[in-house]
């Protein structure tokens, strides 16, 4: 059986990663393993933006795909962007194997609010399932509660469940050959 591989990109909290690993096993019913050592994100840094280019990360992540990799999901604390947007929470290869999620802007501290670890966990999980959904060829969903709804602000993420609506779940099942 293939496994979902989690790749820390930069200095990711080990407790957070382990929590996420267990939640994703529950959610996708598939083995989930954390890859070591972590990938240094410095290669994707652009000083003119003071951010990291997510598409360059996805390209580099290709080297970490193994024959037993079902999907490769990068988790990073650094701020991601693509040139046409001020930032992205994550990016995925549509129908491909790699996706990446940043929790930089999922932390309450980013908005000047007190730390909220349970909320952070919920947001990260939601975004991980969302990006994995894109690798299963799912596009954005009109149902604002569905994990595949698009979100450009954390308030929108907080409106979503971390699960697929029934229509997206059917499409995901059809694609998800382990
Ligand atoms: Zn999306
Ligand atoms: Zn949906």
PDB file of C-alpha atoms in Angstrom, residues 52-151:
ATOM      1  CA  UNK A  52       9.032  32.004  -0.807  1.00  0.00           C
ATOM      2  CA  UNK A  53       7.836  30.969  -4.273  1.00  0.00           C
ATOM      3  CA  UNK A  54       5.516  27.979  -3.806  1.00  0.00           C
ATOM      4  CA  UNK A  55       5.778  26.756  -7.428  1.00  0.00           C
ATOM      5  CA  UNK A  56       9.566  26.483  -7.061  1.00  0.00           C
ATOM      6  CA  UNK A  57       9.004  24.417  -3.920  1.00  0.00           C
ATOM      7  CA  UNK A  58       6.649  22.060  -5.759  1.00  0.00           C
ATOM      8  CA  UNK A  59       9.229  21.612  -8.514  1.00  0.00           C
ATOM      9  CA  UNK A  60      11.975  20.762  -5.999  1.00  0.00           C
ATOM     10  CA  UNK A  61       9.673  18.407  -4.075  1.00  0.00           C
ATOM     11  CA  UNK A  62       9.489  16.163  -7.142  1.00  0.00           C
ATOM     12  CA  UNK A  63      12.926  14.797  -6.127  1.00  0.00           C
ATOM     13  CA  UNK A  64      11.380  13.471  -2.909  1.00  0.00           C
ATOM     14  CA  UNK A  65       8.685  11.394  -4.585  1.00  0.00           C
ATOM     15  CA  UNK A  66       9.389   7.673  -4.063  1.00  0.00           C
ATOM     16  CA  UNK A  67       7.796   4.630  -5.731  1.00  0.00           C
ATOM     17  CA  UNK A  68       5.739   4.113  -2.552  1.00  0.00           C
ATOM     18  CA  UNK A  69       4.604   7.749  -2.353  1.00  0.00           C
ATOM     19  CA  UNK A  70       0.850   8.162  -2.837  1.00  0.00           C
ATOM     20  CA  UNK A  71       0.996  11.931  -2.411  1.00  0.00           C
ATOM     21  CA  UNK A  72       3.800  14.169  -1.130  1.00  0.00           C
ATOM     22  CA  UNK A  73       2.608  17.019   1.076  1.00  0.00           C
ATOM     23  CA  UNK A  74       5.049  19.744   2.129  1.00  0.00           C
ATOM     24  CA  UNK A  75       4.417  21.632   5.378  1.00  0.00           C
ATOM     25  CA  UNK A  76       6.193  24.918   5.946  1.00  0.00           C
ATOM     26  CA  UNK A  77       6.197  27.803   8.429  1.00  0.00           C
ATOM     27  CA  UNK A  78       7.467  30.271   5.782  1.00  0.00           C
ATOM     28  CA  UNK A  79       5.262  32.715   3.852  1.00  0.00           C
ATOM     29  CA  UNK A  80       4.407  31.499   0.328  1.00  0.00           C
ATOM     30  CA  UNK A  81       3.486  33.399  -2.821  1.00  0.00           C
ATOM     31  CA  UNK A  82       2.968  33.035  -6.534  1.00  0.00           C
ATOM     32  CA  UNK A  83       3.782  36.069  -8.699  1.00  0.00           C
ATOM     33  CA  UNK A  84       0.159  37.096  -9.424  1.00  0.00           C
ATOM     34  CA  UNK A  85      -0.944  37.017  -5.749  1.00  0.00           C
ATOM     35  CA  UNK A  86       0.247  38.730  -2.568  1.00  0.00           C
ATOM     36  CA  UNK A  87       0.351  35.354  -0.818  1.00  0.00           C
ATOM     37  CA  UNK A  88      -0.990  31.801  -0.947  1.00  0.00           C
ATOM     38  CA  UNK A  89      -1.870  29.443   1.909  1.00  0.00           C
ATOM     39  CA  UNK A  90      -0.723  26.583  -0.295  1.00  0.00           C
ATOM     40  CA  UNK A  91      -0.360  25.255  -3.814  1.00  0.00           C
ATOM     41  CA  UNK A  92      -0.892  21.875  -5.454  1.00  0.00           C
ATOM     42  CA  UNK A  93      -0.196  20.134  -8.730  1.00  0.00           C
ATOM     43  CA  UNK A  94      -3.699  19.537 -10.148  1.00  0.00           C
ATOM     44  CA  UNK A  95      -4.054  15.794 -10.508  1.00  0.00           C
ATOM     45  CA  UNK A  96      -0.359  15.419  -9.621  1.00  0.00           C
ATOM     46  CA  UNK A  97       1.484  14.136  -6.579  1.00  0.00           C
ATOM     47  CA  UNK A  98       2.898  17.203  -4.842  1.00  0.00           C
ATOM     48  CA  UNK A  99       1.308  19.928  -2.769  1.00  0.00           C
ATOM     49  CA  UNK A 100       2.530  22.353  -0.130  1.00  0.00           C
ATOM     50  CA  UNK A 101       0.826  24.189   2.747  1.00  0.00           C
ATOM     51  CA  UNK A 102       2.173  27.145   4.721  1.00  0.00           C
ATOM     52  CA  UNK A 103       0.932  27.880   8.216  1.00  0.00           C
ATOM     53  CA  UNK A 104       2.581  31.302   8.371  1.00  0.00           C
ATOM     54  CA  UNK A 105      -0.743  33.124   7.917  1.00  0.00           C
ATOM     55  CA  UNK A 106      -2.802  30.469   9.709  1.00  0.00           C
ATOM     56  CA  UNK A 107      -1.358  31.522  13.088  1.00  0.00           C
ATOM     57  CA  UNK A 108      -3.434  33.976  15.116  1.00  0.00           C
ATOM     58  CA  UNK A 109      -0.163  35.775  16.011  1.00  0.00           C
ATOM     59  CA  UNK A 110       0.118  36.863  12.370  1.00  0.00           C
ATOM     60  CA  UNK A 111      -3.020  38.993  12.925  1.00  0.00           C
ATOM     61  CA  UNK A 112      -1.834  40.353  16.266  1.00  0.00           C
ATOM     62  CA  UNK A 113      -4.033  37.935  18.244  1.00  0.00           C
ATOM     63  CA  UNK A 114      -3.054  35.512  21.059  1.00  0.00           C
ATOM     64  CA  UNK A 115      -1.758  32.049  20.144  1.00  0.00           C
ATOM     65  CA  UNK A 116      -4.540  29.491  19.600  1.00  0.00           C
ATOM     66  CA  UNK A 117      -3.030  26.049  19.002  1.00  0.00           C
ATOM     67  CA  UNK A 118      -6.325  24.118  18.494  1.00  0.00           C
ATOM     68  CA  UNK A 119      -7.494  26.703  15.934  1.00  0.00           C
ATOM     69  CA  UNK A 120      -4.118  26.587  14.181  1.00  0.00           C
ATOM     70  CA  UNK A 121      -4.327  22.797  13.990  1.00  0.00           C
ATOM     71  CA  UNK A 122      -7.810  22.909  12.534  1.00  0.00           C
ATOM     72  CA  UNK A 123      -6.770  25.468   9.907  1.00  0.00           C
ATOM     73  CA  UNK A 124      -3.667  23.502   8.889  1.00  0.00           C
ATOM     74  CA  UNK A 125      -5.648  20.285   8.578  1.00  0.00           C
ATOM     75  CA  UNK A 126      -8.300  22.052   6.476  1.00  0.00           C
ATOM     76  CA  UNK A 127      -5.701  23.486   4.128  1.00  0.00           C
ATOM     77  CA  UNK A 128      -3.868  20.149   3.852  1.00  0.00           C
ATOM     78  CA  UNK A 129      -7.069  18.325   2.881  1.00  0.00           C
ATOM     79  CA  UNK A 130      -7.860  21.158   0.432  1.00  0.00           C
ATOM     80  CA  UNK A 131      -4.493  20.913  -1.348  1.00  0.00           C
ATOM     81  CA  UNK A 132      -4.633  17.102  -1.366  1.00  0.00           C
ATOM     82  CA  UNK A 133      -8.080  17.493  -2.950  1.00  0.00           C
ATOM     83  CA  UNK A 134      -6.479  19.431  -5.805  1.00  0.00           C
ATOM     84  CA  UNK A 135      -3.990  16.594  -6.344  1.00  0.00           C
ATOM     85  CA  UNK A 136      -7.095  14.389  -6.695  1.00  0.00           C
ATOM     86  CA  UNK A 137      -8.136  16.681  -9.547  1.00  0.00           C
ATOM     87  CA  UNK A 138     -10.827  18.482  -7.532  1.00  0.00           C
ATOM     88  CA  UNK A 139     -11.472  22.107  -8.463  1.00  0.00           C
ATOM     89  CA  UNK A 140     -12.972  24.738  -6.147  1.00  0.00           C
ATOM     90  CA  UNK A 141     -16.426  23.997  -4.753  1.00  0.00           C
ATOM     91  CA  UNK A 142     -19.356  26.428  -4.512  1.00  0.00           C
ATOM     92  CA  UNK A 143     -20.413  25.008  -1.121  1.00  0.00           C
ATOM     93  CA  UNK A 144     -18.720  27.353   1.371  1.00  0.00           C
ATOM     94  CA  UNK A 145     -18.679  24.611   4.040  1.00  0.00           C
ATOM     95  CA  UNK A 146     -16.862  22.150   1.786  1.00  0.00           C
ATOM     96  CA  UNK A 147     -13.109  21.833   2.278  1.00  0.00           C
ATOM     97  CA  UNK A 148     -12.708  22.522  -1.461  1.00  0.00           C
ATOM     98  CA  UNK A 149     -14.272  26.009  -1.206  1.00  0.00           C
ATOM     99  CA  UNK A 150     -11.653  28.611  -2.127  1.00  0.00           C
ATOM    100  CA  UNK A 151     -10.376  30.795   0.702  1.00  0.00           C
TER     101      UNK A 151
END
